[in-house]
Amino acid sequence: MESKTVMFSALFLVWLTLVNGSPASLEVGKLTKATNVSWSSYNFKTILTWGPKPVNYTYTVEFSRVGRDKGRNPHCIRSSETECDLTNELELKGVYSADVLSESPLGSSDYVEPPYTRSKTFCPYNDTIIGRPEFKLKVNENKKIVLIIQDPITALHKDGRSLNIRDVFKKNLKYTIAYNKAGSTGKKILTVDESKAEFNSLDEDQSYCFSVAAYIPSRKGDKRVGEWSLPKCSPQEHKTLIEEYGLAVIGGAALIILAFVIAVIVLIVVCCKQARRQTSMAKETVV
Ligand SMILES: *[C@@H]1O[C@H](CO)[C@@H](O)[C@H](O)[C@H]1NC(C)=O
Ligand SMILES: *[C@@H]1O[C@H](CO)[C@@H](O)[C@H](O)[C@H]1NC(C)=O
Ligand SMILES: *[C@@H]1O[C@H](CO)[C@@H](O)[C@H](O)[C@H]1NC(C)=O
């Protein structure tokens, strides 16, 4: 019995050592290592998240650009939150990783290195998700459809002004436009360098539907294309009958209909006369 208890305690100690990483942290065994440390970044608003909610301990975030000193955000030191906004700490083209340290709330004099979990690397310029752009559809003086795209605003500021994605990516920003005839499924793709696109070879009297996404060719894989906008459709041109078919065709159709009506009337009249003659002949034979 007793040896079993001893063995279990020993196993428990070994387990604690494994979980906490270093024997020095045994006495603060309640510290839990952060799990699910991940970056989420949308239009350059960048937040590090993790779990679980801490009980009787705190988390501190240390981020570092590969090969540089560690940095901290004052809001994410000995905090009981499970997220840290690093939007204003990261340089655009830096490649970062972050450590989430579990620390006792009082002080860490009694152990050497707090348990921590390291995030994957993250680069704002290459990894932030570009949100769906808004756009307007116009028809210019030559009756061509023009798309005017609004560059999405980012969470970044410069000189008291919000930067949009054109300010950030400059010539690296393109837009990809998917379009199709209303009611048809065959989509076409057009990529443009500017925040504007003119369509010169569309059928004038057709309605077309468009969706737009930011496109950054210098990125890798599926990070190249941002979120797709909701589709917008150009109005269908409503022509009058005469515009659509021409006066001659409509006149011709009217003539044909008229001739048909006359023929039917003539036929009915002839038939009636014949029927009447037949009945009167029948009466004569009976009499
Ligand atoms: C980590 O993520 C997994 C799966 O996404 C989830 O089941 C688990 O609850 C998460 N853990 C924490 C501590 O948030
Ligand atoms: C947290 O600390 C309080 C007060 O010291 C204690 O009563 C409680 O049991 C602790 N909770 C855990 C999960 O250790
Ligand atoms: C972004 O990704 C591209 C393609 O993988 C790479 O060449 C470039 O160095 C990356 N930029 C940064 C700032 O890491």
XYZ file of C-alpha atoms and ligand atoms in Angstrom:
329
model
C 0.000 0.000 0.000
C 2.602 2.488 1.156
C 5.013 1.822 -1.670
C 2.181 2.450 -4.096
C 1.519 5.878 -2.590
C 5.198 6.725 -2.811
C 5.332 5.606 -6.402
C 2.310 7.694 -7.320
C 3.757 10.773 -5.647
C 7.012 10.239 -7.540
C 5.144 9.868 -10.801
C 3.174 12.995 -9.999
C 6.389 14.941 -9.408
C 7.812 13.688 -12.700
C 4.604 14.715 -14.439
C 4.764 18.212 -12.887
C 8.356 18.550 -14.021
C 7.408 17.616 -17.555
C 4.412 19.945 -17.624
C 6.233 22.933 -16.214
C 9.463 22.485 -18.026
C 11.896 23.090 -15.199
C 12.210 21.633 -11.682
C 12.569 25.156 -10.269
C 8.894 25.829 -11.026
C 7.689 22.859 -8.991
C 6.722 25.042 -6.058
C 4.397 27.099 -8.283
C 2.794 24.029 -9.781
C -0.483 25.917 -10.266
C 0.988 27.845 -13.197
C -0.447 26.459 -16.389
C 1.344 26.803 -19.670
C -0.557 28.796 -22.267
C -2.091 26.734 -25.055
C -3.409 27.605 -28.507
C -1.160 30.651 -28.819
C -2.149 32.154 -32.133
C -2.106 35.353 -34.142
C -5.203 36.879 -35.587
C -4.732 39.882 -37.787
C -7.264 41.731 -39.931
C -6.384 44.890 -41.862
C -3.243 45.138 -39.699
C -5.104 44.996 -36.392
C -3.044 42.247 -34.787
C -4.001 40.355 -31.661
C -2.287 37.434 -29.992
C -4.690 35.041 -28.256
C -4.261 31.979 -26.064
C -5.880 30.007 -23.262
C -6.846 28.995 -20.633
C -8.239 31.714 -18.333
C -5.671 31.995 -15.515
C -6.579 31.261 -11.900
C -4.172 32.698 -9.321
C -1.469 33.437 -11.859
C -0.870 35.892 -14.714
C 0.446 36.002 -18.234
C 3.146 38.179 -19.715
C 3.736 38.504 -23.450
C 7.199 38.955 -24.884
C 7.494 39.424 -28.606
C 10.659 39.547 -30.606
C 11.625 40.243 -34.140
C 13.820 37.452 -35.352
C 17.374 38.269 -34.300
C 16.453 41.311 -32.186
C 15.792 42.095 -28.514
C 12.552 41.174 -26.829
C 9.801 43.728 -26.442
C 6.739 43.949 -24.219
C 3.468 45.785 -24.422
C 2.832 47.410 -21.008
C -0.789 46.244 -21.167
C 0.268 42.613 -21.450
C 2.527 42.309 -18.384
C 1.227 40.231 -15.453
C -2.210 40.429 -16.927
C -5.111 38.058 -16.403
C -6.372 38.532 -19.969
C -5.880 35.861 -22.611
C -5.196 38.233 -25.475
C -2.756 40.997 -26.263
C -3.151 43.729 -28.893
C 0.206 44.114 -30.608
C -1.011 46.330 -33.477
C 1.162 49.274 -32.512
C 4.235 47.299 -31.473
C 5.043 45.522 -34.716
C 6.887 46.908 -37.699
C 5.221 46.275 -41.046
C 7.859 44.046 -42.541
C 9.208 42.492 -39.356
C 8.927 38.758 -38.780
C 7.910 38.132 -35.184
C 7.364 35.383 -32.692
C 5.852 35.827 -29.247
C 6.229 33.978 -25.955
C 3.344 33.805 -23.506
C 4.820 33.405 -20.012
C 2.841 32.103 -17.044
C 3.904 33.936 -13.892
C 2.776 34.133 -10.306
C 1.121 37.515 -9.726
C 3.440 38.418 -6.841
C 6.890 38.221 -8.277
C 9.183 35.732 -9.828
C 12.212 35.882 -7.562
C 11.826 32.266 -6.513
C 12.242 30.592 -9.865
C 14.496 31.027 -12.806
C 12.392 30.776 -15.901
C 8.599 30.868 -15.965
C 6.884 28.285 -18.169
C 6.038 29.703 -21.566
C 4.623 28.801 -24.942
C 5.977 30.229 -28.179
C 3.780 31.295 -31.065
C 4.375 30.604 -34.722
C 6.092 33.386 -36.612
C 4.041 36.247 -37.987
C 4.763 39.053 -40.436
C 2.130 41.829 -40.650
C 2.940 42.697 -44.256
C 2.609 39.097 -45.433
C 0.068 37.607 -43.051
C -2.642 40.087 -42.142
C -6.004 39.332 -43.762
C -7.157 42.082 -46.102
C -10.860 42.706 -45.546
C -13.491 42.941 -48.263
C -13.330 46.169 -50.270
C -16.340 48.345 -51.042
C -16.883 49.471 -54.607
C -19.220 51.517 -56.788
C -20.513 50.675 -60.240
C -20.872 53.499 -62.742
C -21.632 53.788 -66.429
C -19.394 56.342 -68.144
C -20.224 58.649 -71.079
C -19.358 55.871 -73.576
C -21.835 53.545 -71.861
C -18.974 51.430 -70.461
C -19.151 50.029 -66.932
C -16.567 51.471 -64.512
C -15.753 50.051 -61.059
C -14.494 52.466 -58.436
C -12.909 50.585 -55.537
C -12.406 51.992 -52.048
C -9.074 50.914 -50.530
C -9.919 49.350 -47.127
C -8.759 51.324 -44.077
C -6.176 49.669 -41.837
C -5.646 49.904 -38.074
C -2.344 51.712 -38.712
C -1.851 55.460 -38.321
C 0.705 57.936 -39.501
C 0.795 61.630 -38.593
C -2.629 61.317 -36.997
C -4.183 59.838 -40.119
C -5.475 56.299 -40.717
C -3.610 54.505 -43.448
C -5.458 52.537 -46.095
C -4.065 49.447 -47.784
C -2.863 51.517 -50.765
C -0.734 53.616 -48.380
C 0.758 50.388 -47.019
C 1.223 48.220 -50.112
C 1.638 50.966 -52.729
C 2.464 49.361 -56.097
C 2.250 45.885 -54.586
C -1.513 46.283 -54.259
C -3.682 45.088 -57.106
C -7.328 44.142 -57.235
C -8.791 41.036 -58.735
C -12.311 41.292 -60.108
C -14.558 38.319 -60.814
C -17.520 39.004 -63.099
C -20.194 37.162 -65.004
C -23.332 37.837 -67.002
C -26.297 37.932 -64.658
C -27.866 34.476 -64.630
C -24.840 32.718 -66.117
C -22.251 30.807 -64.080
C -19.181 31.322 -66.306
C -16.987 33.678 -64.290
C -14.201 35.767 -65.772
C -11.300 37.308 -63.843
C -9.647 40.661 -64.402
C -6.689 41.964 -62.385
C -6.042 45.696 -62.245
C -3.193 47.798 -60.816
C -5.342 50.721 -59.753
C -8.360 51.130 -57.534
C -10.465 51.538 -60.650
C -11.413 49.320 -63.570
C -13.070 50.048 -66.894
C -14.816 47.309 -68.846
C -14.701 47.899 -72.604
C -15.847 44.636 -74.094
C -19.091 43.828 -72.282
C -22.428 43.477 -74.031
C -24.125 46.823 -73.572
C -27.651 45.592 -73.028
C -26.703 42.865 -70.509
C -26.573 42.979 -66.736
C -23.230 41.865 -65.228
C -22.340 41.003 -61.639
C -18.970 41.891 -60.081
C -17.043 41.002 -56.906
C -13.710 42.468 -55.890
C -10.812 41.349 -53.664
C -7.428 42.885 -52.886
C -4.596 40.991 -54.537
C -0.971 41.124 -53.379
C 1.202 39.126 -55.774
C 4.320 39.361 -53.568
C 2.660 37.144 -50.946
C 2.612 33.361 -50.810
C -0.225 31.008 -51.680
C -3.735 31.767 -50.473
C -2.509 34.849 -48.586
C -2.354 36.654 -51.930
C -6.069 37.264 -52.211
C -8.000 39.173 -49.548
C -11.646 38.697 -48.654
C -14.096 38.918 -51.541
C -16.620 41.727 -51.558
C -20.311 40.999 -51.855
C -21.378 40.965 -55.515
C -22.955 43.978 -57.196
C -24.797 43.885 -60.512
C -25.163 46.517 -63.209
C -28.777 47.358 -64.124
C -30.329 45.596 -67.110
C -31.068 48.076 -69.933
C -34.821 48.145 -70.499
C -35.397 48.892 -74.180
C -38.806 49.568 -75.697
C -40.189 46.993 -78.132
C -39.556 49.257 -81.126
C -35.914 49.843 -80.113
C -35.354 46.162 -79.655
C -36.941 44.729 -82.832
C -37.226 47.683 -85.217
C -40.348 49.184 -86.779
C -40.379 46.924 -89.868
C -40.435 43.684 -87.867
C -43.188 44.902 -85.574
C -45.233 46.216 -88.550
C -44.725 42.899 -90.351
C -45.860 40.950 -87.296
C -48.954 43.141 -87.010
C -49.790 42.535 -90.693
C -49.439 38.772 -90.318
C -51.710 38.772 -87.261
C -54.268 40.927 -89.106
C -54.240 38.597 -92.142
C -54.715 35.609 -89.864
C -57.694 37.205 -88.123
C -59.313 38.079 -91.456
C -58.788 34.530 -92.729
C -60.436 33.081 -89.632
C -63.428 35.410 -89.963
C -63.854 34.563 -93.641
C -63.659 30.864 -92.845
C -66.292 31.140 -90.121
C -68.646 33.078 -92.389
C -68.275 30.555 -95.225
C -68.802 27.616 -92.893
C -71.933 29.141 -91.381
C -73.474 29.801 -94.769
C -72.810 26.231 -95.888
C -74.232 24.769 -92.685
C -77.390 26.845 -93.033
C -77.822 25.731 -96.644
C -77.387 22.089 -95.629
C -79.996 22.289 -92.839
C -82.517 23.952 -95.167
C -81.856 21.224 -97.806
C -82.372 18.555 -95.109
C -85.695 20.145 -94.143
C -86.814 20.100 -97.800
C -86.072 16.342 -98.167
C -87.990 15.557 -94.962
C -91.026 17.490 -96.250
C -7.525 25.022 -27.822
O -8.130 24.723 -29.068
C -8.839 23.506 -29.055
C -9.333 23.244 -30.460
O -9.437 24.407 -31.203
C -9.991 23.624 -28.066
O -10.704 22.420 -28.026
C -9.429 23.929 -26.685
O -10.491 24.141 -25.773
C -8.557 25.160 -26.742
N -7.925 25.328 -25.446
C -7.938 26.475 -24.821
C -7.248 26.470 -23.502
O -8.455 27.491 -25.262
C -6.716 30.838 -5.661
O -6.371 31.556 -4.508
C -7.379 31.625 -3.538
C -6.940 32.511 -2.409
O -5.584 32.381 -2.161
C -7.707 30.210 -3.063
O -8.737 30.234 -2.105
C -8.120 29.354 -4.262
O -8.311 28.011 -3.865
C -7.042 29.422 -5.337
N -7.538 28.719 -6.514
C -6.833 27.811 -7.151
C -7.495 27.145 -8.307
O -5.722 27.523 -6.837
C 6.770 37.927 -47.667
O 6.660 36.730 -48.394
C 7.447 36.689 -49.548
C 7.139 35.391 -50.270
O 7.272 34.300 -49.432
C 8.939 36.780 -49.136
O 9.732 36.743 -50.285
C 9.134 38.077 -48.392
O 10.461 38.148 -47.912
C 8.195 38.174 -47.221
N 8.287 39.490 -46.676
C 8.612 39.676 -45.442
C 8.650 41.100 -44.986
O 8.827 38.735 -44.707
